[in-house]
CSV table of C-alpha atoms and ligand atoms in Angstrom, one decimal:
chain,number,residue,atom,x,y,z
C,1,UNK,CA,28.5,51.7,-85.0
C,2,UNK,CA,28.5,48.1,-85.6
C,3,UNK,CA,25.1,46.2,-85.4
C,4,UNK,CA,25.6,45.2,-81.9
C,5,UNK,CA,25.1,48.3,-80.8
C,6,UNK,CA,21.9,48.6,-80.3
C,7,UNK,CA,21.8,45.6,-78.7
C,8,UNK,CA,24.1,46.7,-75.9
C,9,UNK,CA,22.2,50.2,-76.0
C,10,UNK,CA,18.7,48.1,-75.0
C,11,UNK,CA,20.2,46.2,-72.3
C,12,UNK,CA,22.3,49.1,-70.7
C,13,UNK,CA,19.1,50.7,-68.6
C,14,UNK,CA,18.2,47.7,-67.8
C,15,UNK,CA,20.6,47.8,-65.1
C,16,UNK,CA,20.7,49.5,-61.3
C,17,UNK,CA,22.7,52.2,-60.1
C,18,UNK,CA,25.6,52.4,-57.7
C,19,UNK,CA,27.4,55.2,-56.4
C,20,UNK,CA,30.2,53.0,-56.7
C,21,UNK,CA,30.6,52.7,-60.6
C,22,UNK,CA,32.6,55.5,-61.7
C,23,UNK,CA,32.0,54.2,-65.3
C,24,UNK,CA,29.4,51.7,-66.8
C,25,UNK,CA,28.4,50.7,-70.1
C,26,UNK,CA,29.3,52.8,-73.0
C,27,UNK,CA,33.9,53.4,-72.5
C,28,UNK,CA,36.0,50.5,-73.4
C,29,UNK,CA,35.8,49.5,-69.8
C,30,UNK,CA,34.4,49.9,-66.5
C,31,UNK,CA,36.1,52.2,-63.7
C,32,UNK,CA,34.4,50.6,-60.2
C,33,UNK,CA,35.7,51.7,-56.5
C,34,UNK,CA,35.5,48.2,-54.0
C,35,UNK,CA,34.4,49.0,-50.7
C,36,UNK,CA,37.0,49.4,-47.9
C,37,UNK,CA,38.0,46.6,-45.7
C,38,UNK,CA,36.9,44.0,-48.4
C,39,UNK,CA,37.6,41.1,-50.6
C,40,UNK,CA,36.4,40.4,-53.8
C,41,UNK,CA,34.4,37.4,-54.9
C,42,UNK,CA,34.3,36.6,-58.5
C,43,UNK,CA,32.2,34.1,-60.1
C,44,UNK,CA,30.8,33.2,-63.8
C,45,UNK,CA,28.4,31.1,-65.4
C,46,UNK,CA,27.4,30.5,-69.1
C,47,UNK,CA,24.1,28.9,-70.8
C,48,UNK,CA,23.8,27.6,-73.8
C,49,UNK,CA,21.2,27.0,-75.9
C,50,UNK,CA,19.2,23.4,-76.0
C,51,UNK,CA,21.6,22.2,-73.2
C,52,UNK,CA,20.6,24.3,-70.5
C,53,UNK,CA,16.6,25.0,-70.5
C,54,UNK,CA,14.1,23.9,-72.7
C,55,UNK,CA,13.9,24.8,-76.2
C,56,UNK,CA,10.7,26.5,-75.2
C,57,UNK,CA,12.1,28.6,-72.6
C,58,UNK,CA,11.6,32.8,-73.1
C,59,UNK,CA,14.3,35.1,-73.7
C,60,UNK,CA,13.1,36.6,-70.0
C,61,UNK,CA,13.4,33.4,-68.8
C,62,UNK,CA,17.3,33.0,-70.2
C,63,UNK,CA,18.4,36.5,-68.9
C,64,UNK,CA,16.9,35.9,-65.1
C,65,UNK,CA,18.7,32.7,-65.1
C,66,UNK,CA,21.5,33.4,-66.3
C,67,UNK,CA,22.1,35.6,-63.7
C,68,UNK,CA,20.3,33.9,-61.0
C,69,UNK,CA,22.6,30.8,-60.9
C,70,UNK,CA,25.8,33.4,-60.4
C,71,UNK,CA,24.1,35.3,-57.8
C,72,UNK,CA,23.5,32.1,-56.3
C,73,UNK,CA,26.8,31.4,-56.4
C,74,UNK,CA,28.1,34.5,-54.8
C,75,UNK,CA,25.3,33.3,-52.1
C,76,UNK,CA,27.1,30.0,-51.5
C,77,UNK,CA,30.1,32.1,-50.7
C,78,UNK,CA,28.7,34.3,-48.0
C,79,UNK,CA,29.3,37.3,-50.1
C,80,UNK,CA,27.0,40.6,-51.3
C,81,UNK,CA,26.8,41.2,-55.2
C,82,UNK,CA,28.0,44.1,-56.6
C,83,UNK,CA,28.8,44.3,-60.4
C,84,UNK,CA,27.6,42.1,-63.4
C,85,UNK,CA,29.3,41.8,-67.2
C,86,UNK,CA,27.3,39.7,-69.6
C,87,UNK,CA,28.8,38.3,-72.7
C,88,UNK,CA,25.7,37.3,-75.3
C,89,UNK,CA,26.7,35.2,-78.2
C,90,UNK,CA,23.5,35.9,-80.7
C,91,UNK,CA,22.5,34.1,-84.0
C,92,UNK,CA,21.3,37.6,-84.9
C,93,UNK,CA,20.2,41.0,-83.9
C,94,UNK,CA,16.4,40.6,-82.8
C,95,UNK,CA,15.8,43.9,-80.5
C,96,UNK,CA,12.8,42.1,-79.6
C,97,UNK,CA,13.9,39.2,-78.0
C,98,UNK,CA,17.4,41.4,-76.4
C,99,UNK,CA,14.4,43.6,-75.2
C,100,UNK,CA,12.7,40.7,-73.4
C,101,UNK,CA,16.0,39.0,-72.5
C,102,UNK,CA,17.2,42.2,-70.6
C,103,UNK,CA,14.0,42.0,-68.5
C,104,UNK,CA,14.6,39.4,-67.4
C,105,UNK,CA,18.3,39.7,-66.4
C,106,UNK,CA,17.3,43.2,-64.7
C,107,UNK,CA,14.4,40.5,-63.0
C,108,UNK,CA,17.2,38.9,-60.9
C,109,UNK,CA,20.0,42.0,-61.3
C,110,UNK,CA,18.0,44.6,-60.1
C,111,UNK,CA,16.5,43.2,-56.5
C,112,UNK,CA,20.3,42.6,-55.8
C,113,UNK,CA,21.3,45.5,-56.2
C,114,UNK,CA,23.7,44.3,-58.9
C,115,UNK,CA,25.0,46.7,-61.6
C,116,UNK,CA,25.7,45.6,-65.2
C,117,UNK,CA,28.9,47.2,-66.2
C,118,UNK,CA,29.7,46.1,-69.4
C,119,UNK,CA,30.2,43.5,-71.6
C,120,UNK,CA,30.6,42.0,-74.9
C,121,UNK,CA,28.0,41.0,-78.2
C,122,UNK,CA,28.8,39.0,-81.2
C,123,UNK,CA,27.6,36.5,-83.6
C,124,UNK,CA,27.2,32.6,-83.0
C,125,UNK,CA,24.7,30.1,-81.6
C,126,UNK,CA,22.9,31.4,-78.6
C,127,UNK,CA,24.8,31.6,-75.5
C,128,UNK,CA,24.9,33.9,-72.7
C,129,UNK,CA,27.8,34.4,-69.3
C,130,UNK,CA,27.3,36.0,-67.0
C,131,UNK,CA,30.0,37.2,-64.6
C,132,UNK,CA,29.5,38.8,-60.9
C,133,UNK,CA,31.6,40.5,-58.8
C,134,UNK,CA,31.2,40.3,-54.9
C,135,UNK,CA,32.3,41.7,-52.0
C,136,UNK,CA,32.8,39.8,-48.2
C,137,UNK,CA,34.8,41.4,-45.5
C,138,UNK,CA,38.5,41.2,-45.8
C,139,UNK,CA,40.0,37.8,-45.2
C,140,UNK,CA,36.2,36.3,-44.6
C,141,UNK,CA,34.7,33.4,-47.0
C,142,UNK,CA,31.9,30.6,-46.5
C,143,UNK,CA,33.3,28.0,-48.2
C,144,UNK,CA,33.0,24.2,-48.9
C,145,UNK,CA,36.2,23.1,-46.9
C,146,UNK,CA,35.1,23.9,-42.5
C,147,UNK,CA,32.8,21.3,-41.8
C,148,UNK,CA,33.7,19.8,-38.6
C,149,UNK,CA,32.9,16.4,-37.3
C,150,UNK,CA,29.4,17.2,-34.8
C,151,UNK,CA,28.0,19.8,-37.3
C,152,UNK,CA,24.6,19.7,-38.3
C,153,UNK,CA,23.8,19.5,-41.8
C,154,UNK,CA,21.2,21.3,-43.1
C,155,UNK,CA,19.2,22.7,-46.7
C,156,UNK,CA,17.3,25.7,-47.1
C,157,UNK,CA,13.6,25.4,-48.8
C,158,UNK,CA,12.2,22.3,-50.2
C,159,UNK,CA,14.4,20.2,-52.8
C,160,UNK,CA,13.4,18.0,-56.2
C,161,UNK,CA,11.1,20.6,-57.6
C,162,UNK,CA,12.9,22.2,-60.0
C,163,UNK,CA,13.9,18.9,-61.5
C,164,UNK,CA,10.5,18.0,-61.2
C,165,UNK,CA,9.5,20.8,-62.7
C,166,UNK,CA,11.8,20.6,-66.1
C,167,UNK,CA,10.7,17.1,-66.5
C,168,UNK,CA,6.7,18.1,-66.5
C,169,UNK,CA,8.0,21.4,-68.8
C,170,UNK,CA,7.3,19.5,-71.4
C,171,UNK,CA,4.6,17.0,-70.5
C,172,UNK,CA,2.0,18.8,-73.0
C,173,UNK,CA,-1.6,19.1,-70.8
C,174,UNK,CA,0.0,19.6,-67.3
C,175,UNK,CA,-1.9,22.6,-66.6
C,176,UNK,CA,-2.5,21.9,-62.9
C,177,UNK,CA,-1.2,24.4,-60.2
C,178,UNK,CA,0.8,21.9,-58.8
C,179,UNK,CA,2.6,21.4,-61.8
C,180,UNK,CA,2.7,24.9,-62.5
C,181,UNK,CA,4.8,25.6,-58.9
C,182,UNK,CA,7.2,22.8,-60.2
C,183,UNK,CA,7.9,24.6,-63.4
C,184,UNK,CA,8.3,28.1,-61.7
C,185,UNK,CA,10.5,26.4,-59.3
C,186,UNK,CA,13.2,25.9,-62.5
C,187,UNK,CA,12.8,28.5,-64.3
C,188,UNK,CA,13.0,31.2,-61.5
C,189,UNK,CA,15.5,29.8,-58.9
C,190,UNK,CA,15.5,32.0,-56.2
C,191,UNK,CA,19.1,32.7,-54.8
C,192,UNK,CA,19.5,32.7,-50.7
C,193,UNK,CA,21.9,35.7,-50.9
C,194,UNK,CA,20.1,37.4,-47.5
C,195,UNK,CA,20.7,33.6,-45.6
C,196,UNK,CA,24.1,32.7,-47.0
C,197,UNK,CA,25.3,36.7,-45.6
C,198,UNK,CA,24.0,35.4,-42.4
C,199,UNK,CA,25.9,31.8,-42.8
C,200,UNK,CA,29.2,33.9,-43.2
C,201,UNK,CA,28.6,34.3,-39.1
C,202,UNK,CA,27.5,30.9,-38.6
C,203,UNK,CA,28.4,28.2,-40.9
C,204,UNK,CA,31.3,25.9,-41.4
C,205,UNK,CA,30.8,25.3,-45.1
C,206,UNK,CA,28.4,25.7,-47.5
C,207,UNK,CA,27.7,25.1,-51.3
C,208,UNK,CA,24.4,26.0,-53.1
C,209,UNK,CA,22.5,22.7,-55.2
C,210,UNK,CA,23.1,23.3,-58.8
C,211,UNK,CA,23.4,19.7,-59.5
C,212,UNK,CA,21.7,17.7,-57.1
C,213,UNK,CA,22.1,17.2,-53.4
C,214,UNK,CA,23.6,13.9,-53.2
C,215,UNK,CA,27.0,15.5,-55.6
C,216,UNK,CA,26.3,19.0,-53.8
C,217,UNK,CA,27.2,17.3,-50.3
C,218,UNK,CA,29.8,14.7,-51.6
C,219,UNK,CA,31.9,18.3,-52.4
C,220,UNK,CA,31.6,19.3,-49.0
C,221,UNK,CA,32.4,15.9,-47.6
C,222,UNK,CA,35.8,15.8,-49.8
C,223,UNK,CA,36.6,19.1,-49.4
C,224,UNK,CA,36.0,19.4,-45.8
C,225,UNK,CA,37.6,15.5,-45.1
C,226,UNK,CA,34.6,14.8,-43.6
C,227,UNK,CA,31.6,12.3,-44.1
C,228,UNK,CA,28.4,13.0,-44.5
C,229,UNK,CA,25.2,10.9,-43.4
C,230,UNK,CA,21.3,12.2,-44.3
C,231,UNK,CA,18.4,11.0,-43.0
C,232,UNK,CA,15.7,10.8,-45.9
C,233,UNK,CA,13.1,10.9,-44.1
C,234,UNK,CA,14.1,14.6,-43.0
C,235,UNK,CA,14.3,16.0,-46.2
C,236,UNK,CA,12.1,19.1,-47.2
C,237,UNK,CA,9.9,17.9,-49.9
C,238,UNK,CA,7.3,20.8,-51.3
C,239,UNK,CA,3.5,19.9,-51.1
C,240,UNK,CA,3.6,20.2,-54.3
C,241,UNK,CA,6.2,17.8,-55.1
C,242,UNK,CA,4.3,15.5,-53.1
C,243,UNK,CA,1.1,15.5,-54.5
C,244,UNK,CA,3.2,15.4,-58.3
C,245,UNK,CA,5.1,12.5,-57.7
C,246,UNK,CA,4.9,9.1,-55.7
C,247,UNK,CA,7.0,8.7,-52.4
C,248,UNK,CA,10.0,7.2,-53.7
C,249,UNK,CA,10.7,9.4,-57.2
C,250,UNK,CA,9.8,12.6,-54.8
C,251,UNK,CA,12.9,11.4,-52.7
C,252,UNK,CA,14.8,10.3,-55.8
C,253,UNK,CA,14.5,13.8,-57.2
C,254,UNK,CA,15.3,15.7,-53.8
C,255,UNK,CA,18.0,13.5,-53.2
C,256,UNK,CA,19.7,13.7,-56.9
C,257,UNK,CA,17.7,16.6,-59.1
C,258,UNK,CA,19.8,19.6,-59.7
C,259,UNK,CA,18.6,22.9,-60.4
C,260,UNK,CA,17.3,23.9,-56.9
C,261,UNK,CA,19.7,26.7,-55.9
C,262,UNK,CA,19.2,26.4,-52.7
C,263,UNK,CA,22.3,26.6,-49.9
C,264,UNK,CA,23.0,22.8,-48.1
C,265,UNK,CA,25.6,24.1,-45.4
C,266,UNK,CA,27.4,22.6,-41.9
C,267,UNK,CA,26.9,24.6,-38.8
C,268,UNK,CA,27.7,23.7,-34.6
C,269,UNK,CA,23.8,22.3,-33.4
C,270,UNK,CA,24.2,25.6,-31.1
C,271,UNK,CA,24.4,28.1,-34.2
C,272,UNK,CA,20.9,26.8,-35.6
C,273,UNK,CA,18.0,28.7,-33.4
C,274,UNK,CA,19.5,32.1,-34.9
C,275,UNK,CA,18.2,31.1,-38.1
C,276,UNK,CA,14.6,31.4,-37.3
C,277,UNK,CA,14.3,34.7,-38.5
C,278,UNK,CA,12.6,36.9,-40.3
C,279,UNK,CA,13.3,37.7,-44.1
C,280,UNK,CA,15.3,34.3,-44.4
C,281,UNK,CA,13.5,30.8,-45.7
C,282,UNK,CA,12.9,27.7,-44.0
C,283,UNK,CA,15.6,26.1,-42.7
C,284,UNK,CA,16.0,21.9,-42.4
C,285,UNK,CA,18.3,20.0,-40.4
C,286,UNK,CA,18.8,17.1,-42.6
C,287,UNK,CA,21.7,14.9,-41.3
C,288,UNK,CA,25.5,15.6,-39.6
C,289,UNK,CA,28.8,15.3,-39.9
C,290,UNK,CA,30.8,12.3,-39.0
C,291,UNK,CA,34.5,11.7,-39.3
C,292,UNK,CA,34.9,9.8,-42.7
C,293,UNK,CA,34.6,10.2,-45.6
C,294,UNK,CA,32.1,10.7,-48.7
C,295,UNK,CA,28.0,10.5,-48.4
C,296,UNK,CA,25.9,7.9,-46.6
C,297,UNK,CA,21.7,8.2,-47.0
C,298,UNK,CA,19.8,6.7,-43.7
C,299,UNK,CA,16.9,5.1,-44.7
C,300,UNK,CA,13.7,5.0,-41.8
C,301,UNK,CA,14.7,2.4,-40.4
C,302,UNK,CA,18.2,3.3,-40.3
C,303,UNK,CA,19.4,1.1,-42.9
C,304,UNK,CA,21.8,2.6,-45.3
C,305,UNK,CA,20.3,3.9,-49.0
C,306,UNK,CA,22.5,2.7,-52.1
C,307,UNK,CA,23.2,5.0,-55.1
C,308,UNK,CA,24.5,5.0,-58.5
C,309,UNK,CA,26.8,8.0,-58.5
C,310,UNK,CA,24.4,10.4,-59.9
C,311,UNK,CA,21.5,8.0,-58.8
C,312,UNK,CA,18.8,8.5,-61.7
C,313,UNK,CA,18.3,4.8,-61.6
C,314,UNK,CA,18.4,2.6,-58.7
C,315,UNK,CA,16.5,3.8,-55.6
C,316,UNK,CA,17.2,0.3,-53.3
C,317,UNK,CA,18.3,-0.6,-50.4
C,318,UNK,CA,21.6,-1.8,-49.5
C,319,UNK,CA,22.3,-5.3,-48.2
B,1,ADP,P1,34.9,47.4,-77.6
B,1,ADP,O1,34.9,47.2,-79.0
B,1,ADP,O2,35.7,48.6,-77.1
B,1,ADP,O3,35.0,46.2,-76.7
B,1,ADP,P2,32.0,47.3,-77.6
B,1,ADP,O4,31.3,47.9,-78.8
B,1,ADP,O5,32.2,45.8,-77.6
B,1,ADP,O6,33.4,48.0,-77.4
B,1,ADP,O7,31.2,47.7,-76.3
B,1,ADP,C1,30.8,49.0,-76.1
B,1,ADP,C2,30.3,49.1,-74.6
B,1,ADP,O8,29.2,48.3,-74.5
B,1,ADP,C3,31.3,48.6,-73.6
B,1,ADP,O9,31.2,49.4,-72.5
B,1,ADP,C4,30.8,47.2,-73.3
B,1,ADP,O10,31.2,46.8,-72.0
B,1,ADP,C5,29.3,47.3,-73.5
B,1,ADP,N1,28.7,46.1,-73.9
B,1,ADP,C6,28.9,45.4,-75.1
B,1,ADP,N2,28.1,44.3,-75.1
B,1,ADP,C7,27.4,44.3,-73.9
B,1,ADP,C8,26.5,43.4,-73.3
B,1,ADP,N3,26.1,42.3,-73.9
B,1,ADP,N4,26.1,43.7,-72.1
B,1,ADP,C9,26.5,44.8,-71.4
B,1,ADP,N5,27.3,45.7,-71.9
B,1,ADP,C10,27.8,45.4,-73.2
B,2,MG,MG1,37.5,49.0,-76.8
């Protein structure tokens, strides 16, 4: 039994059970059974230590993200998550911080109903991949390529506050709630897997903001052949990211934070009322599609915004 082991032994009940995993953890590999009539979606996503979350951040905190951004992944692709596999580079074998590391992946894994299936566990710096299989009806896929000149754009939940968030991680005294919210909001994204299985009926594209949603939307614009213009004063700023920050960073962040997980899709104006419902979040109109090409910001006033590329510095108006 090599050291690993036990590692792989603490992390195994960790996970949910479905009917459809013949074999899990413990053979050399997993024996799973798709379900009829579908395709399978895979994704995969690694984070590394120091470049990913703050040097502070829990080992609970690394497992639920870890597999948070995949799941919200396989959200962005209109798909239902079935099976995880987790590769976990470790500097050594602490059992106590696998332990609190597996809470935290069954945090996000089990409320999904994902299973962890198997896996691999070696030595190195701290690192950990997680990959997730899908399913979506055969043929079926939300991706970043329909948008249609006369869509609407629009975001789920608020945006900026998870960047927000990891910059006040570590501004020592912050104890307020306000910049409490803006700290859970990074370190427990929340992935829109119920909404983007509803957007496989009713949008024309869709990708979830891992990186801000200025790049987010310039991928659907390119990928669709399409532009895209936002209005900024429609964006869906948090009270909380209000109250944290003045006007024009709030707008900065929203506009070109990453981290916020949440789905920025293009849908017919006709298709939005059916997303008032229950058990899915707020949903914000934010702008529309144009023929075109890349991303235009509408100031107030209608003037156009201008942005560096990733815009962390200038926030000015065009002339
Ligand atoms: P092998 O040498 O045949 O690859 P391992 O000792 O690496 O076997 O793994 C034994 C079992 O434990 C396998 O089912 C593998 O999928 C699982 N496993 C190993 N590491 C992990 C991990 N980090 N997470 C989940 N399962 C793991
Ligand atoms: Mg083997």
């Amino acid at each position: 039994m090599n050291e690993f082991a036990l590692i792989y032994e603490l992390i195994a009940p960790t996970s949910c059970r479905r009917e459809d995993v013949l074999l899990g953890i413990g053979d050399d590999g997993a024996v799973v059974t798709p379900p009829p009539g579908h395709s399978l979606v895979v994704v995969a996503d690694t984070v590394v230590a120091g470049r990913h979350f703050p040097a502070d951040f829990t080992a609970a905190d690394i497992g639920y993200r870890v597999a948070a951004v995949n799941l919200s992944d396989i959200a962005a692709m209109g798909a239902t998550p079935l099976w995880a596999t987790l590769g976990l580079t470790l500097p050594e074998p602490d059992p106590e911080w696998v332990r609190e590391f597996a809470r935290g992946l069954a945090e996000s894994l089990v409320p999904a109903a994902t299973a962890l299936v198997g896996g691999d566990t070696t030595r190195g710096p701290l690192t950990a991949t997680v990959q997730i299989i899908g399913a979506l009806p055969a043929g079926r896929a939300l991706t970043r390529r329909g948008a249609r000149a006369g869509d609407l754009v629009c975001v789920s939940g608020t945006l900026g506050d998870a960047a927000a968030g990891l910059a006040a991680w570590s501004a020592a005294g912050d104890g307020s709630p306000y910049g409490h919210a803006l700290r859970e909001r990074f370190r427990r994204p929340q992935p829109r897997l119920a909404l983007g299985e509803r957007l496989l009926e009713l949008a024309t594209s869709c990708i979830d903001i891992s990186d801000g949603l200025l790049a987010d939307a310039g991928h659907l614009a390119e990928q669709s052949d399409c532009a895209i213009v936002l209005e900024v004063a429609r964006l869906p700023l948090s009270a909380a990211l209000r109250a944290n920050c003045a006007s024009e960073a709030a707008l900065r962040l929203a506009l070109t934070g990453g981290d916020d997980y949440e789905l920025c899709f293009t849908l017919p104006p006709t298709a939005l009322a059916a997303l008032a419902a229950p058990g899915l979040p707020p949903i914000t109109p934010i702008g529309r599609v144009e023929a075109g090409r890349g991303v235009r910001v509408l100031a107030p006033d209608g003037a156009t915004l201008a942005f560096e590329r990733t815009g962390f510095d200038h926030f000015a108006a065009a002339d």
